[in-house]
CSV table of C-alpha atoms in Angstrom, one decimal:
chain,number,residue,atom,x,y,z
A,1,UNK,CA,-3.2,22.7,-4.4
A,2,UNK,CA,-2.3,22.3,-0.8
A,3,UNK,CA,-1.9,18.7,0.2
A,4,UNK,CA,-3.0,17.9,3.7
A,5,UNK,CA,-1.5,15.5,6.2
A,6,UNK,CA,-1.7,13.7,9.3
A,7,UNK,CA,1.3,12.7,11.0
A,8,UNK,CA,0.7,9.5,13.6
A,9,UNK,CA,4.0,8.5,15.6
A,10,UNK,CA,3.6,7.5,19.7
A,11,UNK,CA,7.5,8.8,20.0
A,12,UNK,CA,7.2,12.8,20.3
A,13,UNK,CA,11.0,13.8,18.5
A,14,UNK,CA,9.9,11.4,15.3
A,15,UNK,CA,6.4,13.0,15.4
A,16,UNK,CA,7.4,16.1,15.8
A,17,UNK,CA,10.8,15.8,13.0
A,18,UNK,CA,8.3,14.8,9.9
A,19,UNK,CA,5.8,17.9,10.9
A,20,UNK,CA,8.6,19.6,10.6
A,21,UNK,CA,10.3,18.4,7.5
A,22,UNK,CA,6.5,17.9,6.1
A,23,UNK,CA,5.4,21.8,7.3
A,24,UNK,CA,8.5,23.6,5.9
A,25,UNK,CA,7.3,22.6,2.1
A,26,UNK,CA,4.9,25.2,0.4
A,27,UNK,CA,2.5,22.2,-1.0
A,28,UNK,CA,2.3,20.7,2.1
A,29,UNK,CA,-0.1,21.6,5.8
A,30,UNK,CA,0.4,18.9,8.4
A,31,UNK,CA,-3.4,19.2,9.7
A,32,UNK,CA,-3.3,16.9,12.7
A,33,UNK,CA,-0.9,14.7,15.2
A,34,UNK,CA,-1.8,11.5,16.5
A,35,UNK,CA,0.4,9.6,19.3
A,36,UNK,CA,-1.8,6.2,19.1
A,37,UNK,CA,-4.2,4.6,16.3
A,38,UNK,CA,-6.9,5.9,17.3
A,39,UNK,CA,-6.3,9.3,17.6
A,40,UNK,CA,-4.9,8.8,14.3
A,41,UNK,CA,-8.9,7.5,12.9
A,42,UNK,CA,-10.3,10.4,14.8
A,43,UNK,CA,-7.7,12.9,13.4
A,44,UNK,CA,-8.1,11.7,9.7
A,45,UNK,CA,-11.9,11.5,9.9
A,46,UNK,CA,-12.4,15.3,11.2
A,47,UNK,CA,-9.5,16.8,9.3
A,48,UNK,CA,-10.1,14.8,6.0
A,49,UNK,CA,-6.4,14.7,5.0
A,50,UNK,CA,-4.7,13.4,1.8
A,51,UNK,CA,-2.4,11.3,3.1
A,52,UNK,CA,-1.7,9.8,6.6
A,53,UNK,CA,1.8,9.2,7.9
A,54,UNK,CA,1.5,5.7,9.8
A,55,UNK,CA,3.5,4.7,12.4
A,56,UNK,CA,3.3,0.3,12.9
A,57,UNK,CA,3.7,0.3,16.6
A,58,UNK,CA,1.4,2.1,18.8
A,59,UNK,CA,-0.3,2.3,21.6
A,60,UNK,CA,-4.4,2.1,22.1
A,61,UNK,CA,-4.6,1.0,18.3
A,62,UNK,CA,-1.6,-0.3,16.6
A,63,UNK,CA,-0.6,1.4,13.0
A,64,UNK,CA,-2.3,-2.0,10.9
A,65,UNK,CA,-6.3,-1.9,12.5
A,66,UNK,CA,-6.1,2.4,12.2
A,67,UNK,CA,-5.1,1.6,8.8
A,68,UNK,CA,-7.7,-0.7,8.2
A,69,UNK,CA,-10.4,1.3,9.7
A,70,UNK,CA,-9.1,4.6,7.6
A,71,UNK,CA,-9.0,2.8,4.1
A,72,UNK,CA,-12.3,1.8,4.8
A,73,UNK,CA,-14.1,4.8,6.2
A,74,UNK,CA,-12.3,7.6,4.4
A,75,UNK,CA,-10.5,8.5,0.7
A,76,UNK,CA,-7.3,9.6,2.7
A,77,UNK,CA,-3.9,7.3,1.7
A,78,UNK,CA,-1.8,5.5,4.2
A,79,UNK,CA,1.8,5.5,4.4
A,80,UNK,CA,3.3,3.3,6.6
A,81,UNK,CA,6.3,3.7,8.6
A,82,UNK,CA,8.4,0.7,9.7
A,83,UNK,CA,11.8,0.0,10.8
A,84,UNK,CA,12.4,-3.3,8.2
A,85,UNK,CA,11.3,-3.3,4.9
A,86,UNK,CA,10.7,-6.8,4.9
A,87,UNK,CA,8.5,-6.5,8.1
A,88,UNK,CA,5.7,-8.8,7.6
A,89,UNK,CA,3.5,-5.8,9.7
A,90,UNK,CA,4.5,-4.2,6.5
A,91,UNK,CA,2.3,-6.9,4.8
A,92,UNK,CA,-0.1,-6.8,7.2
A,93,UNK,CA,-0.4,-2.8,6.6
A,94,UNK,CA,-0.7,-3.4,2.8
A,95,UNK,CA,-3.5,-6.0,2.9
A,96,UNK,CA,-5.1,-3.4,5.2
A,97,UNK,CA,-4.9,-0.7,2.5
A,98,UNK,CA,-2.0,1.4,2.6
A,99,UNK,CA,-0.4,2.7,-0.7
A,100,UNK,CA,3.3,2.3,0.6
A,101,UNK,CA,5.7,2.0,3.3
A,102,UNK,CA,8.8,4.1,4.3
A,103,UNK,CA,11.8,3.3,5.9
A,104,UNK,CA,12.4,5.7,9.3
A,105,UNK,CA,15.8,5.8,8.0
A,106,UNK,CA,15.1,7.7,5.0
A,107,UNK,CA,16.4,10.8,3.7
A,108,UNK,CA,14.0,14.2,4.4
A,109,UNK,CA,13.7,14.2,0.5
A,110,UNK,CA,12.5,10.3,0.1
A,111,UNK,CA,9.8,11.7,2.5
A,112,UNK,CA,8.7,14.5,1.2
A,113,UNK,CA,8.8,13.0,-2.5
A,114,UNK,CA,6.5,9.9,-1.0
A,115,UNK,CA,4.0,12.2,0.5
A,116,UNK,CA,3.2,13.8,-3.1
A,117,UNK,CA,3.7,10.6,-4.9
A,118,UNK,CA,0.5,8.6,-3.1
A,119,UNK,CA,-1.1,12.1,-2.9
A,120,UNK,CA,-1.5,12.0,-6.6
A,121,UNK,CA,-3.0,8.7,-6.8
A,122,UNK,CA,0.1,6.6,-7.5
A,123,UNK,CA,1.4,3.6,-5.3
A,124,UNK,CA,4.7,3.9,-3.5
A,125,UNK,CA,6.1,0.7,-3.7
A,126,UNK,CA,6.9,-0.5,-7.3
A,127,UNK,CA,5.0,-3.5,-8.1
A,128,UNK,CA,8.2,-5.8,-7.9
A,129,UNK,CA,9.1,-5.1,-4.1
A,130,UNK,CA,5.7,-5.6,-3.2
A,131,UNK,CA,5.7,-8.9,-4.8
A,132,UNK,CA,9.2,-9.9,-3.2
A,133,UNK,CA,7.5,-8.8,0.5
A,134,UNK,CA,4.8,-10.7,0.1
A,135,UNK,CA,6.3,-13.7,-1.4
A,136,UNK,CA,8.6,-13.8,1.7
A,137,UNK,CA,5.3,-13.7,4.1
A,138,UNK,CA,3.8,-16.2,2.2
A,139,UNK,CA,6.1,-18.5,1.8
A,140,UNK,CA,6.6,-18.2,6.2
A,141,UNK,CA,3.0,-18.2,6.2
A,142,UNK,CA,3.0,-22.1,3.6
A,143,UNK,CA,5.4,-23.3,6.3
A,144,UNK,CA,2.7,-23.1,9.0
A,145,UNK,CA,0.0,-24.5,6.6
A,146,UNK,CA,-2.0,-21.3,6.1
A,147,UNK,CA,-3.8,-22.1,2.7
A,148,UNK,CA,-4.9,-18.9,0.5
A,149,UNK,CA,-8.4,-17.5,0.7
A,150,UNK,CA,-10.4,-17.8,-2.2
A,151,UNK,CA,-11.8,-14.3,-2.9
A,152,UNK,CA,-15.2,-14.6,-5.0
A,153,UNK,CA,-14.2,-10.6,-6.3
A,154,UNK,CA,-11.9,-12.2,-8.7
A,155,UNK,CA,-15.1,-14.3,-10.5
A,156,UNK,CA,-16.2,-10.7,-12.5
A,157,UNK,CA,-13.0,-10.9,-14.2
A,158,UNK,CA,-12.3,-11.9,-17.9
A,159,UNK,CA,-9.9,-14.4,-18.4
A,160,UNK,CA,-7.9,-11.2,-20.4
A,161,UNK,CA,-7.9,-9.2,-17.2
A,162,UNK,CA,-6.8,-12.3,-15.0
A,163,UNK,CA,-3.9,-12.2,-17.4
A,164,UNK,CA,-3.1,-8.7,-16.7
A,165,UNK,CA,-3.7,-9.0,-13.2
A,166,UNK,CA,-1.2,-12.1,-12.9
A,167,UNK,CA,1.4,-10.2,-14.8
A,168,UNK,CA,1.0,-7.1,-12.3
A,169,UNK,CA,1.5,-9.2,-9.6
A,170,UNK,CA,4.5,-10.9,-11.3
A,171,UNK,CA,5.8,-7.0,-10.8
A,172,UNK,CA,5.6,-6.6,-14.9
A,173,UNK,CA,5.4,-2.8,-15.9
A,174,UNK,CA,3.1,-1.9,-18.5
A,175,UNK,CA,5.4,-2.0,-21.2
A,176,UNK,CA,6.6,-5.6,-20.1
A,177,UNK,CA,3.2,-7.1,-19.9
A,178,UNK,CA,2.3,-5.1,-23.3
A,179,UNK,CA,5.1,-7.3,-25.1
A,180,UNK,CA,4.2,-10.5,-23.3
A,181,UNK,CA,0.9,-10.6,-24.1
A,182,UNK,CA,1.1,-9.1,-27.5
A,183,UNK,CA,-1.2,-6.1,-26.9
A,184,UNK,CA,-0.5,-2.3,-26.6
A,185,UNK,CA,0.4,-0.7,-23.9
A,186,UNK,CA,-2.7,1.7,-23.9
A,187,UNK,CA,-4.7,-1.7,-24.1
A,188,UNK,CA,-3.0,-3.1,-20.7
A,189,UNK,CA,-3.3,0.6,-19.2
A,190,UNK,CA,-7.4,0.3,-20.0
A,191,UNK,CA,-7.2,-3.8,-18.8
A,192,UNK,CA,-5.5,-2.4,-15.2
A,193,UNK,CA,-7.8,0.3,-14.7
A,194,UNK,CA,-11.1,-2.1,-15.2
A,195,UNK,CA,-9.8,-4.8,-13.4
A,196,UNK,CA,-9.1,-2.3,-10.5
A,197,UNK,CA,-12.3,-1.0,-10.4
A,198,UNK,CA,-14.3,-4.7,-10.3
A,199,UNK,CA,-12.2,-5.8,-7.5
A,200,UNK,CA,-12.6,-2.2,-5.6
A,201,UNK,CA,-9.0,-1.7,-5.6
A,202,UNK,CA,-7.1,1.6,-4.6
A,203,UNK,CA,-4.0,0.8,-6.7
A,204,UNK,CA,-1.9,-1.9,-8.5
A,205,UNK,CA,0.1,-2.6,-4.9
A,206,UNK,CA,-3.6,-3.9,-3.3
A,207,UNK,CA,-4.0,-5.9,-6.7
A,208,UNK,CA,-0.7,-7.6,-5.5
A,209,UNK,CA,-1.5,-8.5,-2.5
A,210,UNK,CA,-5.5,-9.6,-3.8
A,211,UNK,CA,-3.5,-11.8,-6.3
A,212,UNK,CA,-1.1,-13.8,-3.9
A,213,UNK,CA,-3.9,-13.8,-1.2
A,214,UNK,CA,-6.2,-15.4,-3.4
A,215,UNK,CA,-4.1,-17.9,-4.8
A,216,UNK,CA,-4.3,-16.5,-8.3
A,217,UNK,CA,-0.2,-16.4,-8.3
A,218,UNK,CA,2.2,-18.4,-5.9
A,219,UNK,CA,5.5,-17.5,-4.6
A,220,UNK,CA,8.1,-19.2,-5.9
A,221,UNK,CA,9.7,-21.3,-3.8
């Protein structure tokens, strides 16, 4: 299977080096170009791609509301690009929907490897560096006496699943939380993919975010 992309970057070398690096693989068709957010929504909604290559900064429609307005209109992934990977846009992006960010500075094969990684379903960032982001921009976020939203979502859970889901933020693999919680690992695999489903969620990286959000785990301080 072919996996299409759209590539959105306002700077025309970048743009135009990962259609490049994207195009030359046999499993991949770069299927649009956007130089703003919106033409990145308008590209993804008529060309239905698999994944979207986000830029943050852009003109029009920055890289966070086009990936906000994608995740919610469309099945396509977002894959932000940033310059620091402890950006809080990068937070922003998550909590907005995308499945992962990328460093500009990465290697051709970290990019083409990403691509087909969220393509298949999978989050890019493992569990434990999206908790350390987001415990970073929460704790900033504490320091100016922004409280966590309750979010009502997390009411259909059992008090099993809330388990699982505190361990997953915690950035516990499956194996990990199988041992802490004295279950199976096939058990925690069938608690993650039912607690994803009640609280609508793409992948384990939004049930990281939905946890510290809600105030169901802290950062440490």
């Amino acid at each position: 299977m072919t996996l299409r992309v759209v590539v959105a970057d306002d700077q025309d070398l970048v743009r135009g080096g990962l259609c490049m690096i994207l195009g030359s693989q046999p499993d991949i068709t770069v299927v649009g170009e956007a130089s703003d957010g919106l033409q990145a929504v308008e590209r993804t909604k008529t060309q239905e791609p698999d994944v979207v290559l986000m830029d943050v900064r852009m003109p029009v429609m920055d890289g966070i509301a086009a990936t906000r307005e994608i995740c919610a209109a469309t099945p396509a992934k977002v894959l932000v690009l940033t310059t620091f990977d402890l950006d809080e846009y990068v937070y922003d992006a998550l909590l907005a929907g995308a499945s992962g960010f990328l460093l500009k500075d990465m290697h051709r094969t970290e990019l083409v490897a990403a691509v087909r990684t969220v393509a298949a379903g999978s989050s890019l960032l493992a569990p434990a560096v999206t908790r350390r982001l987001i415990a970073d921009v929460l704790r900033h976020r504490r320091t100016a006496a922004v409280p966590p939203a309750p979010d009502r979502r997390l009411d259909a859970l059992t008090p099993r699943e809330r388990d699982i889901l505190r361990e997953v933020a915690r950035g516990q693999s499956n194996a990990e939380i199988a041992a802490a919680l004295f279950v199976t690992e096939h058990t925690v695999k069938t608690h993650v993919s039912n607690l994803l489903t009640k609280l609508n969620l793409r992948d384990r990286v939004q049930a990281v975010v939905l946890a510290y959000e809600s105030g169901l785990v802290r950062p440490a301080n």
